Amino acid sequence: MVLLSAYAVAFSFSPRSVARSDRSCYNFRVFPDRASQLPMTSRPIYLDAHATTPTDDRVVEAMLPYFSQQFGNPASITHQYGWEAEAAVKKAREAIASAINASPEEIIFTSGATEANNLAIKGIAEAYFSQGRHIVTVATEHNAVLDPIAYLESLGFETTILPVNADGLLDLDKLESALRSDTILVSVMAANNEIGVLQPMAEIGSMCRDRGVFFHTDAAQAIGKIPINVETQNIDLMSLTAHKIYGPKGIGALYVRRRQPRVRPAAQIHGGGHERGLRSGTLYPPQIVGFAKAVELGISQMETEGDRLQSLRDRLWQQLSQLDGVQLNGHPTQRLPGNLNVSFSGVDGQALLLGIQPVVAVSSGSACTSAKIEPSHVLAALGLSEERAYASIRFGIGRFNTTEEIDVVARETIATVKSLRRAKS
Ligand SMILES: *Cc1c(COP(=O)(O)O)cnc(C)c1O
């Protein structure tokens, strides 16, 4: 415990005071290059919260004891080291379950949302193919949903990829008519990672439940930001990840419903039979504890933080929309509070991104896949031309952004757009 509080003290030091401190002290060697991780004024303002988020200091603090102190393997049942780790994992599992109104046995830890999506989609396909081989999803899903489904198609499954309206919302009538007697799974994300659009979970859930089809949702961007309730929303499987909500990278979970109906996907990783046989591999207590802490923090301040992010988002949009030829992508209100996705007409997207790069870290409406730049499949699904998709920027506002930063970003973006347009004319 003495060591523990020393860790906390070490964290509150500025990098300079750490450097001046007694370097022989063990605690300061835990993170020898911590200084390089601290925000520096010369680095661009981070506005890419949908890609990842910094780990909250409170999360890091909660994780620390489980690296070198309570380092046991939660599966070791014969000694105290194992019991301590097991107790920490149990507590974390309970916290995550209660945040989504699930029970602890329904939480299967994975390495993140990509793995959770793979377990849900391939696992259901493998376990239930005798009941049907048809899977339904949406064009704006993350690749971690679309690619496993494409893989299943290559194995002989049939898939329906539903279009979305121009605002990014799924048309429920289209979903209803896509459901067939041999449909085994519907996968629709809760919140989109590019345009922030929130799909109607409860309506989709009740439709799937009525038709006896499993409903999976990728909630990587939603957990801790908008209310999620697996009971009222009739969710059967749900993918989660910690690093989009100020938790560590490399940890996530799949919620798997146990009752009414019982859902039993086939394991995709076999080994020691951990996680009810659904995901073998030694559990990673520091990451699991950090994940739970991140979820708890997100839930406890969801409303106030949501309001704050939304007002920053609206402030940014108010300023950017003074420019001619700007367009908001995605539904204006049915979206994550910190998300703003904007197209700037008459500018080259790459030039715009390059121009603002020294000041602001954002993503563009394109993705680099195997060194080739492609327009975003999400913006294409909204009906945007390739040119407009390229000239789009995703602003992801997060917990540590300030009003001052938003104003700097708005000024810089406006100035860059204006100068690019001038150079063109
Ligand atoms: C980030 C993200 C993923 C991938 O999550 P990892 O934990 O990084 O594997 C999947 N889906 C959505 C919607 C995401 O935003």
GROMACS .gro file of C-alpha atoms and ligand atoms in nm:
model
  440
    1MET     CA    1   0.000   0.000   0.000
    2VAL     CA    2   0.295   0.233   0.068
    3LEU     CA    3   0.423   0.169  -0.282
    4LEU     CA    4   0.077   0.230  -0.418
    5SER     CA    5   0.043   0.577  -0.278
    6ALA     CA    6   0.395   0.656  -0.391
    7TYR     CA    7   0.282   0.575  -0.746
    8ALA     CA    8   0.001   0.824  -0.708
    9VAL     CA    9   0.241   1.089  -0.582
   10ALA     CA   10   0.477   1.023  -0.873
   11PHE     CA   11   0.188   1.091  -1.107
   12SER     CA   12   0.107   1.429  -0.970
   13PHE     CA   13   0.462   1.554  -1.032
   14SER     CA   14   0.536   1.761  -1.337
   15PRO     CA   15   0.792   1.604  -1.571
   16ARG     CA   16   1.059   1.848  -1.454
   17SER     CA   17   1.017   1.763  -1.087
   18VAL     CA   18   1.031   1.394  -1.172
   19ALA     CA   19   1.356   1.450  -1.356
   20ARG     CA   20   1.502   1.633  -1.058
   21SER     CA   21   1.391   1.370  -0.807
   22ASP     CA   22   1.601   1.086  -0.681
   23ARG     CA   23   1.624   0.869  -0.988
   24SER     CA   24   1.728   0.567  -0.784
   25CYS     CA   25   1.378   0.556  -0.641
   26TYR     CA   26   1.205   0.253  -0.785
   27ASN     CA   27   0.874   0.430  -0.831
   28PHE     CA   28   1.008   0.679  -1.077
   29ARG     CA   29   1.144   0.406  -1.296
   30VAL     CA   30   0.801   0.255  -1.350
   31PHE     CA   31   0.744   0.497  -1.635
   32PRO     CA   32   1.091   0.623  -1.729
   33ASP     CA   33   0.962   0.819  -2.024
   34ARG     CA   34   0.639   0.940  -1.869
   35ALA     CA   35   0.750   1.294  -1.950
   36SER     CA   36   0.727   1.225  -2.321
   37GLN     CA   37   0.364   1.122  -2.278
   38LEU     CA   38   0.257   1.443  -2.110
   39PRO     CA   39   0.087   1.704  -2.325
   40MET     CA   40   0.330   1.951  -2.473
   41THR     CA   41   0.224   2.283  -2.607
   42SER     CA   42   0.403   2.220  -2.934
   43ARG     CA   43   0.189   1.917  -3.018
   44PRO     CA   44  -0.132   1.959  -3.217
   45ILE     CA   45  -0.463   1.979  -3.033
   46TYR     CA   46  -0.603   1.627  -3.014
   47LEU     CA   47  -0.949   1.617  -3.170
   48ASP     CA   48  -0.961   1.253  -3.278
   49ALA     CA   49  -1.151   1.098  -2.987
   50HIS     CA   50  -1.323   0.840  -3.211
   51ALA     CA   51  -0.986   0.686  -3.301
   52THR     CA   52  -0.869   0.654  -2.943
   53THR     CA   53  -0.856   0.853  -2.621
   54PRO     CA   54  -0.583   0.915  -2.365
   55THR     CA   55  -0.607   0.687  -2.063
   56ASP     CA   56  -0.754   0.888  -1.776
   57ASP     CA   57  -0.508   0.929  -1.486
   58ARG     CA   58  -0.769   0.782  -1.250
   59VAL     CA   59  -0.781   0.473  -1.471
   60VAL     CA   60  -0.401   0.441  -1.476
   61GLU     CA   61  -0.395   0.470  -1.097
   62ALA     CA   62  -0.653   0.195  -1.058
   63MET     CA   63  -0.449  -0.031  -1.287
   64LEU     CA   64  -0.106   0.015  -1.129
   65PRO     CA   65  -0.124  -0.231  -0.836
   66TYR     CA   66  -0.208  -0.515  -1.074
   67PHE     CA   67   0.118  -0.499  -1.267
   68SER     CA   68   0.379  -0.574  -1.003
   69GLN     CA   69   0.196  -0.606  -0.669
   70GLN     CA   70  -0.120  -0.809  -0.720
   71PHE     CA   71   0.020  -0.970  -1.032
   72GLY     CA   72  -0.139  -1.313  -0.989
   73ASN     CA   73  -0.313  -1.519  -1.253
   74PRO     CA   74  -0.687  -1.506  -1.183
   75ALA     CA   75  -0.703  -1.873  -1.282
   76SER     CA   76  -0.464  -1.975  -1.002
   77ILE     CA   77  -0.699  -2.114  -0.741
   78THR     CA   78  -0.441  -2.252  -0.497
   79HIS     CA   79  -0.290  -1.933  -0.352
   80GLN     CA   80  -0.346  -1.577  -0.246
   81TYR     CA   81  -0.187  -1.425  -0.558
   82GLY     CA   82  -0.449  -1.587  -0.775
   83TRP     CA   83  -0.731  -1.500  -0.534
   84GLU     CA   84  -0.637  -1.131  -0.532
   85ALA     CA   85  -0.635  -1.113  -0.910
   86GLU     CA   86  -0.956  -1.311  -0.932
   87ALA     CA   87  -1.124  -1.074  -0.683
   88ALA     CA   88  -1.021  -0.773  -0.891
   89VAL     CA   89  -1.151  -0.931  -1.213
   90LYS     CA   90  -1.478  -1.026  -1.041
   91LYS     CA   91  -1.532  -0.671  -0.918
   92ALA     CA   92  -1.454  -0.528  -1.262
   93ARG     CA   93  -1.685  -0.774  -1.433
   94GLU     CA   94  -1.966  -0.676  -1.196
   95ALA     CA   95  -1.911  -0.306  -1.262
   96ILE     CA   96  -1.918  -0.348  -1.640
   97ALA     CA   97  -2.224  -0.575  -1.624
   98SER     CA   98  -2.416  -0.336  -1.404
   99ALA     CA   99  -2.339  -0.045  -1.639
  100ILE     CA  100  -2.539  -0.216  -1.915
  101ASN     CA  101  -2.798  -0.391  -1.693
  102ALA     CA  102  -2.645  -0.735  -1.754
  103SER     CA  103  -2.529  -1.000  -1.512
  104PRO     CA  104  -2.156  -1.063  -1.456
  105GLU     CA  105  -2.151  -1.409  -1.622
  106GLU     CA  106  -2.267  -1.243  -1.943
  107ILE     CA  107  -1.942  -1.045  -1.982
  108ILE     CA  108  -1.670  -1.220  -2.187
  109PHE     CA  109  -1.340  -1.030  -2.185
  110THR     CA  110  -1.164  -0.992  -2.520
  111SER     CA  111  -0.875  -0.787  -2.658
  112GLY     CA  112  -1.115  -0.518  -2.780
  113ALA     CA  113  -1.416  -0.456  -2.998
  114THR     CA  114  -1.262  -0.610  -3.311
  115GLU     CA  115  -1.224  -0.943  -3.138
  116ALA     CA  116  -1.565  -0.912  -2.974
  117ASN     CA  117  -1.726  -0.848  -3.314
  118ASN     CA  118  -1.547  -1.151  -3.459
  119LEU     CA  119  -1.657  -1.371  -3.170
  120ALA     CA  120  -2.017  -1.253  -3.197
  121ILE     CA  121  -2.054  -1.276  -3.574
  122LYS     CA  122  -1.844  -1.579  -3.661
  123GLY     CA  123  -1.941  -1.746  -3.335
  124ILE     CA  124  -2.315  -1.715  -3.403
  125ALA     CA  125  -2.272  -1.819  -3.766
  126GLU     CA  126  -2.080  -2.130  -3.666
  127ALA     CA  127  -2.315  -2.227  -3.385
  128TYR     CA  128  -2.648  -2.164  -3.557
  129PHE     CA  129  -2.587  -2.228  -3.929
  130SER     CA  130  -2.819  -2.529  -3.916
  131GLN     CA  131  -3.104  -2.288  -3.838
  132GLY     CA  132  -3.024  -2.048  -4.121
  133ARG     CA  133  -2.742  -1.887  -4.312
  134HIS     CA  134  -2.863  -1.532  -4.359
  135ILE     CA  135  -2.705  -1.233  -4.182
  136VAL     CA  136  -2.820  -0.870  -4.197
  137THR     CA  137  -2.604  -0.564  -4.137
  138VAL     CA  138  -2.575  -0.199  -4.244
  139ALA     CA  139  -2.348  -0.024  -4.494
  140THR     CA  140  -2.211   0.221  -4.234
  141GLU     CA  141  -2.077  -0.046  -3.996
  142HIS     CA  142  -1.714  -0.056  -3.886
  143ASN     CA  143  -1.486  -0.284  -4.086
  144ALA     CA  144  -1.459  -0.505  -3.779
  145VAL     CA  145  -1.822  -0.600  -3.851
  146LEU     CA  146  -1.825  -0.581  -4.231
  147ASP     CA  147  -1.510  -0.788  -4.280
  148PRO     CA  148  -1.610  -1.088  -4.063
  149ILE     CA  149  -1.945  -1.087  -4.245
  150ALA     CA  150  -1.771  -1.074  -4.584
  151TYR     CA  151  -1.557  -1.365  -4.469
  152LEU     CA  152  -1.870  -1.563  -4.380
  153GLU     CA  153  -2.008  -1.486  -4.724
  154SER     CA  154  -1.699  -1.646  -4.872
  155LEU     CA  155  -1.790  -1.958  -4.674
  156GLY     CA  156  -2.140  -1.970  -4.818
  157PHE     CA  157  -2.347  -1.749  -4.587
  158GLU     CA  158  -2.587  -1.503  -4.743
  159THR     CA  159  -2.574  -1.141  -4.635
  160THR     CA  160  -2.791  -0.834  -4.673
  161ILE     CA  161  -2.613  -0.503  -4.629
  162LEU     CA  162  -2.881  -0.242  -4.574
  163PRO     CA  163  -2.842   0.114  -4.704
  164VAL     CA  164  -2.897   0.415  -4.475
  165ASN     CA  165  -3.088   0.739  -4.528
  166ALA     CA  166  -2.893   1.052  -4.624
  167ASP     CA  167  -2.872   1.137  -4.252
  168GLY     CA  168  -2.710   0.803  -4.171
  169LEU     CA  169  -3.010   0.651  -3.995
  170LEU     CA  170  -3.130   0.302  -4.073
  171ASP     CA  171  -3.479   0.276  -4.222
  172LEU     CA  172  -3.665   0.032  -3.994
  173ASP     CA  173  -3.904  -0.071  -4.273
  174LYS     CA  174  -3.607  -0.177  -4.482
  175LEU     CA  175  -3.477  -0.380  -4.189
  176GLU     CA  176  -3.815  -0.543  -4.139
  177SER     CA  177  -3.843  -0.646  -4.501
  178ALA     CA  178  -3.485  -0.777  -4.506
  179LEU     CA  179  -3.558  -1.030  -4.230
  180ARG     CA  180  -3.616  -1.381  -4.363
  181SER     CA  181  -3.711  -1.710  -4.206
  182ASP     CA  182  -3.346  -1.817  -4.232
  183THR     CA  183  -3.201  -1.496  -4.085
  184ILE     CA  184  -2.994  -1.583  -3.778
  185LEU     CA  185  -2.826  -1.252  -3.695
  186VAL     CA  186  -2.875  -0.877  -3.729
  187SER     CA  187  -2.572  -0.659  -3.653
  188VAL     CA  188  -2.627  -0.284  -3.620
  189MET     CA  189  -2.388  -0.049  -3.442
  190ALA     CA  190  -2.512   0.174  -3.159
  191ALA     CA  191  -2.305   0.483  -3.248
  192ASN     CA  192  -2.110   0.540  -3.565
  193ASN     CA  193  -1.736   0.603  -3.538
  194GLU     CA  194  -1.723   0.850  -3.828
  195ILE     CA  195  -2.047   1.047  -3.822
  196GLY     CA  196  -2.156   0.973  -3.465
  197VAL     CA  197  -2.508   0.874  -3.575
  198LEU     CA  198  -2.707   0.683  -3.313
  199GLN     CA  199  -2.921   0.401  -3.448
  200PRO     CA  200  -3.257   0.324  -3.281
  201MET     CA  201  -3.141   0.036  -3.062
  202ALA     CA  202  -3.468  -0.033  -2.881
  203GLU     CA  203  -3.673  -0.047  -3.203
  204ILE     CA  204  -3.423  -0.274  -3.377
  205GLY     CA  205  -3.401  -0.492  -3.066
  206SER     CA  206  -3.772  -0.544  -3.034
  207MET     CA  207  -3.808  -0.619  -3.404
  208CYS     CA  208  -3.536  -0.884  -3.382
  209ARG     CA  209  -3.681  -1.032  -3.065
  210ASP     CA  210  -4.028  -1.058  -3.226
  211ARG     CA  211  -3.878  -1.239  -3.523
  212GLY     CA  212  -3.655  -1.467  -3.316
  213VAL     CA  213  -3.335  -1.328  -3.469
  214PHE     CA  214  -3.025  -1.256  -3.258
  215PHE     CA  215  -2.939  -0.887  -3.232
  216HIS     CA  216  -2.571  -0.794  -3.209
  217THR     CA  217  -2.455  -0.436  -3.166
  218ASP     CA  218  -2.107  -0.287  -3.188
  219ALA     CA  219  -2.123  -0.037  -2.902
  220ALA     CA  220  -1.753   0.059  -2.906
  221GLN     CA  221  -1.840   0.428  -2.945
  222ALA     CA  222  -2.154   0.420  -2.732
  223ILE     CA  223  -2.069   0.271  -2.394
  224GLY     CA  224  -2.020   0.536  -2.129
  225LYS     CA  225  -2.147   0.806  -2.365
  226ILE     CA  226  -2.512   0.722  -2.422
  227PRO     CA  227  -2.746   0.504  -2.211
  228ILE     CA  228  -2.726   0.134  -2.301
  229ASN     CA  229  -2.957  -0.123  -2.147
  230VAL     CA  230  -2.946  -0.480  -2.279
  231GLU     CA  231  -3.289  -0.555  -2.130
  232THR     CA  232  -3.498  -0.261  -2.249
  233GLN     CA  233  -3.315  -0.256  -2.583
  234ASN     CA  234  -3.338  -0.635  -2.633
  235ILE     CA  235  -2.969  -0.670  -2.712
  236ASP     CA  236  -2.838  -1.029  -2.737
  237LEU     CA  237  -2.470  -0.963  -2.805
  238MET     CA  238  -2.276  -0.640  -2.764
  239SER     CA  239  -1.915  -0.550  -2.838
  240LEU     CA  240  -1.731  -0.310  -2.610
  241THR     CA  241  -1.382  -0.161  -2.593
  242ALA     CA  242  -1.201   0.044  -2.329
  243HIS     CA  243  -0.977   0.272  -2.533
  244LYS     CA  244  -1.254   0.489  -2.680
  245ILE     CA  245  -1.365   0.582  -2.328
  246TYR     CA  246  -1.036   0.684  -2.162
  247GLY     CA  247  -0.942   0.328  -2.074
  248PRO     CA  248  -0.639   0.126  -2.189
  249LYS     CA  249  -0.600  -0.019  -2.539
  250GLY     CA  250  -0.607  -0.395  -2.583
  251ILE     CA  251  -0.909  -0.475  -2.366
  252GLY     CA  252  -1.278  -0.504  -2.441
  253ALA     CA  253  -1.565  -0.742  -2.393
  254LEU     CA  254  -1.851  -0.920  -2.560
  255TYR     CA  255  -2.180  -0.920  -2.375
  256VAL     CA  256  -2.351  -1.255  -2.442
  257ARG     CA  257  -2.712  -1.295  -2.323
  258ARG     CA  258  -2.766  -1.599  -2.101
  259ARG     CA  259  -3.143  -1.602  -2.058
  260GLN     CA  260  -3.450  -1.544  -2.275
  261PRO     CA  261  -3.303  -1.631  -2.510
  262ARG     CA  262  -2.986  -1.815  -2.419
  263VAL     CA  263  -2.720  -1.720  -2.674
  264ARG     CA  264  -2.429  -1.954  -2.726
  265PRO     CA  265  -2.177  -1.848  -2.992
  266ALA     CA  266  -1.898  -2.090  -3.086
  267ALA     CA  267  -1.559  -1.999  -2.940
  268GLN     CA  268  -1.308  -1.858  -3.186
  269ILE     CA  269  -1.004  -1.895  -2.959
  270HIS     CA  270  -0.955  -2.232  -2.795
  271GLY     CA  271  -0.729  -2.317  -2.504
  272GLY     CA  272  -0.766  -2.328  -2.128
  273GLY     CA  273  -1.141  -2.278  -2.133
  274HIS     CA  274  -1.142  -1.933  -1.976
  275GLU     CA  275  -1.449  -1.709  -1.993
  276ARG     CA  276  -1.696  -1.998  -1.991
  277GLY     CA  277  -1.503  -2.160  -2.273
  278LEU     CA  278  -1.585  -1.871  -2.503
  279ARG     CA  279  -1.246  -1.705  -2.499
  280SER     CA  280  -0.939  -1.887  -2.379
  281GLY     CA  281  -0.624  -1.710  -2.269
  282THR     CA  282  -0.497  -1.578  -1.936
  283LEU     CA  283  -0.696  -1.277  -1.824
  284TYR     CA  284  -0.514  -0.946  -1.799
  285PRO     CA  285  -0.615  -0.792  -1.463
  286PRO     CA  286  -0.456  -0.445  -1.507
  287GLN     CA  287  -0.643  -0.392  -1.833
  288ILE     CA  288  -0.965  -0.537  -1.697
  289VAL     CA  289  -0.954  -0.318  -1.386
  290GLY     CA  290  -0.878  -0.014  -1.602
  291PHE     CA  291  -1.162  -0.098  -1.839
  292ALA     CA  292  -1.409  -0.114  -1.548
  293LYS     CA  293  -1.281   0.212  -1.402
  294ALA     CA  294  -1.320   0.381  -1.742
  295VAL     CA  295  -1.676   0.254  -1.774
  296GLU     CA  296  -1.762   0.370  -1.422
  297LEU     CA  297  -1.619   0.717  -1.486
  298GLY     CA  298  -1.801   0.742  -1.817
  299ILE     CA  299  -2.136   0.641  -1.669
  300SER     CA  300  -2.105   0.858  -1.358
  301GLN     CA  301  -2.050   1.175  -1.560
  302MET     CA  302  -2.240   1.082  -1.873
  303GLU     CA  303  -2.500   1.358  -1.857
  304THR     CA  304  -2.284   1.651  -1.750
  305GLU     CA  305  -1.998   1.552  -1.979
  306GLY     CA  306  -2.239   1.490  -2.266
  307ASP     CA  307  -2.378   1.841  -2.224
  308ARG     CA  308  -2.028   1.989  -2.212
  309LEU     CA  309  -1.913   1.803  -2.525
  310GLN     CA  310  -2.228   1.897  -2.709
  311SER     CA  311  -2.182   2.265  -2.631
  312LEU     CA  312  -1.820   2.247  -2.753
  313ARG     CA  313  -1.938   2.065  -3.065
  314ASP     CA  314  -2.207   2.327  -3.128
  315ARG     CA  315  -1.954   2.606  -3.069
  316LEU     CA  316  -1.722   2.454  -3.331
  317TRP     CA  317  -2.006   2.412  -3.581
  318GLN     CA  318  -2.132   2.769  -3.522
  319GLN     CA  319  -1.792   2.900  -3.624
  320LEU     CA  320  -1.725   2.661  -3.913
  321SER     CA  321  -2.070   2.714  -4.060
  322GLN     CA  322  -1.990   3.081  -4.114
  323LEU     CA  323  -1.790   2.958  -4.414
  324ASP     CA  324  -1.967   2.910  -4.746
  325GLY     CA  325  -1.990   2.558  -4.880
  326VAL     CA  326  -1.974   2.362  -4.556
  327GLN     CA  327  -2.202   2.069  -4.488
  328LEU     CA  328  -2.267   1.864  -4.179
  329ASN     CA  329  -2.253   1.489  -4.243
  330GLY     CA  330  -2.490   1.269  -4.045
  331HIS     CA  331  -2.807   1.342  -3.851
  332PRO     CA  332  -2.791   1.686  -3.681
  333THR     CA  333  -2.916   1.570  -3.338
  334GLN     CA  334  -2.924   1.188  -3.338
  335ARG     CA  335  -2.549   1.173  -3.292
  336LEU     CA  336  -2.276   1.144  -3.029
  337PRO     CA  337  -2.236   1.473  -2.841
  338GLY     CA  338  -1.863   1.505  -2.927
  339ASN     CA  339  -1.888   1.424  -3.297
  340LEU     CA  340  -1.878   1.672  -3.584
  341ASN     CA  341  -1.821   1.553  -3.939
  342VAL     CA  342  -1.799   1.833  -4.194
  343SER     CA  343  -1.742   1.857  -4.570
  344PHE     CA  344  -1.572   2.164  -4.715
  345SER     CA  345  -1.653   2.218  -5.080
  346GLY     CA  346  -1.399   2.358  -5.322
  347VAL     CA  347  -1.092   2.239  -5.135
  348ASP     CA  348  -0.866   1.942  -5.178
  349GLY     CA  349  -0.916   1.718  -4.875
  350GLN     CA  350  -0.552   1.616  -4.850
  351ALA     CA  351  -0.434   1.975  -4.875
  352LEU     CA  352  -0.678   2.081  -4.603
  353LEU     CA  353  -0.566   1.804  -4.371
  354LEU     CA  354  -0.203   1.884  -4.436
  355GLY     CA  355  -0.267   2.253  -4.378
  356ILE     CA  356  -0.424   2.214  -4.036
  357GLN     CA  357  -0.204   1.921  -3.926
  358PRO     CA  358   0.046   2.125  -3.721
  359VAL     CA  359  -0.239   2.270  -3.513
  360VAL     CA  360  -0.501   1.999  -3.490
  361ALA     CA  361  -0.496   1.619  -3.495
  362VAL     CA  362  -0.811   1.497  -3.674
  363SER     CA  363  -0.913   1.231  -3.924
  364SER     CA  364  -1.029   1.285  -4.278
  365GLY     CA  365  -1.319   1.130  -4.462
  366SER     CA  366  -1.088   0.872  -4.605
  367ALA     CA  367  -0.901   0.573  -4.483
  368CYS     CA  368  -0.565   0.433  -4.573
  369THR     CA  369  -0.606   0.068  -4.656
  370SER     CA  370  -0.291  -0.103  -4.775
  371ALA     CA  371  -0.123   0.229  -4.856
  372LYS     CA  372  -0.406   0.334  -5.086
  373ILE     CA  373  -0.622   0.628  -4.984
  374GLU     CA  374  -0.989   0.548  -5.025
  375PRO     CA  375  -1.295   0.760  -4.954
  376SER     CA  376  -1.483   0.658  -4.643
  377HIS     CA  377  -1.742   0.385  -4.703
  378VAL     CA  378  -1.958   0.555  -4.439
  379LEU     CA  379  -1.972   0.888  -4.624
  380ALA     CA  380  -2.027   0.701  -4.950
  381ALA     CA  381  -2.327   0.529  -4.790
  382LEU     CA  382  -2.475   0.872  -4.712
  383GLY     CA  383  -2.456   0.946  -5.084
  384LEU     CA  384  -2.157   1.181  -5.076
  385SER     CA  385  -1.952   1.210  -5.394
  386GLU     CA  386  -1.595   1.085  -5.378
  387GLU     CA  387  -1.470   1.442  -5.396
  388ARG     CA  388  -1.685   1.557  -5.106
  389ALA     CA  389  -1.597   1.252  -4.900
  390TYR     CA  390  -1.227   1.333  -4.945
  391ALA     CA  391  -1.291   1.693  -4.842
  392SER     CA  392  -1.447   1.590  -4.510
  393ILE     CA  393  -1.307   1.610  -4.161
  394ARG     CA  394  -1.413   1.420  -3.854
  395PHE     CA  395  -1.375   1.625  -3.539
  396GLY     CA  396  -1.388   1.405  -3.230
  397ILE     CA  397  -1.413   1.616  -2.916
  398GLY     CA  398  -1.321   1.447  -2.590
  399ARG     CA  399  -1.299   1.476  -2.213
  400PHE     CA  400  -0.984   1.685  -2.204
  401ASN     CA  401  -1.064   1.939  -2.474
  402THR     CA  402  -1.131   2.299  -2.374
  403THR     CA  403  -1.328   2.591  -2.515
  404GLU     CA  404  -1.000   2.767  -2.598
  405GLU     CA  405  -0.886   2.467  -2.802
  406ILE     CA  406  -1.213   2.459  -2.995
  407ASP     CA  407  -1.173   2.825  -3.085
  408VAL     CA  408  -0.815   2.770  -3.204
  409VAL     CA  409  -0.926   2.476  -3.417
  410ALA     CA  410  -1.214   2.673  -3.568
  411ARG     CA  411  -0.987   2.970  -3.651
  412GLU     CA  412  -0.719   2.750  -3.803
  413THR     CA  413  -0.962   2.545  -4.010
  414ILE     CA  414  -1.142   2.853  -4.143
  415ALA     CA  415  -0.813   3.025  -4.232
  416THR     CA  416  -0.683   2.716  -4.411
  417VAL     CA  417  -1.003   2.661  -4.608
  418LYS     CA  418  -1.008   3.026  -4.712
  419SER     CA  419  -0.647   3.026  -4.825
  420LEU     CA  420  -0.689   2.699  -5.019
  421ARG     CA  421  -0.994   2.841  -5.194
  422ARG     CA  422  -0.809   3.163  -5.275
  423ALA     CA  423  -0.517   2.970  -5.419
  424LYS     CA  424  -0.755   2.776  -5.639
  425SER     CA  425  -0.949   3.071  -5.783
  426LIG     C1  426  -1.268   0.145  -3.249
  426LIG     C2  427  -1.382   0.068  -3.297
  426LIG     C3  428  -1.373  -0.071  -3.316
  426LIG     C4  429  -1.245  -0.147  -3.293
  426LIG     O1  430  -1.220  -0.157  -3.155
  426LIG     P1  431  -1.080  -0.213  -3.104
  426LIG     O2  432  -1.102  -0.227  -2.957
  426LIG     O3  433  -0.980  -0.109  -3.139
  426LIG     O4  434  -1.056  -0.343  -3.169
  426LIG     C5  435  -1.484  -0.137  -3.359
  426LIG     N1  436  -1.599  -0.073  -3.382
  426LIG     C6  437  -1.612   0.060  -3.366
  426LIG     C7  438  -1.742   0.125  -3.393
  426LIG     C8  439  -1.504   0.134  -3.325
  426LIG     O5  440  -1.516   0.265  -3.309
   0.00000   0.00000   0.00000
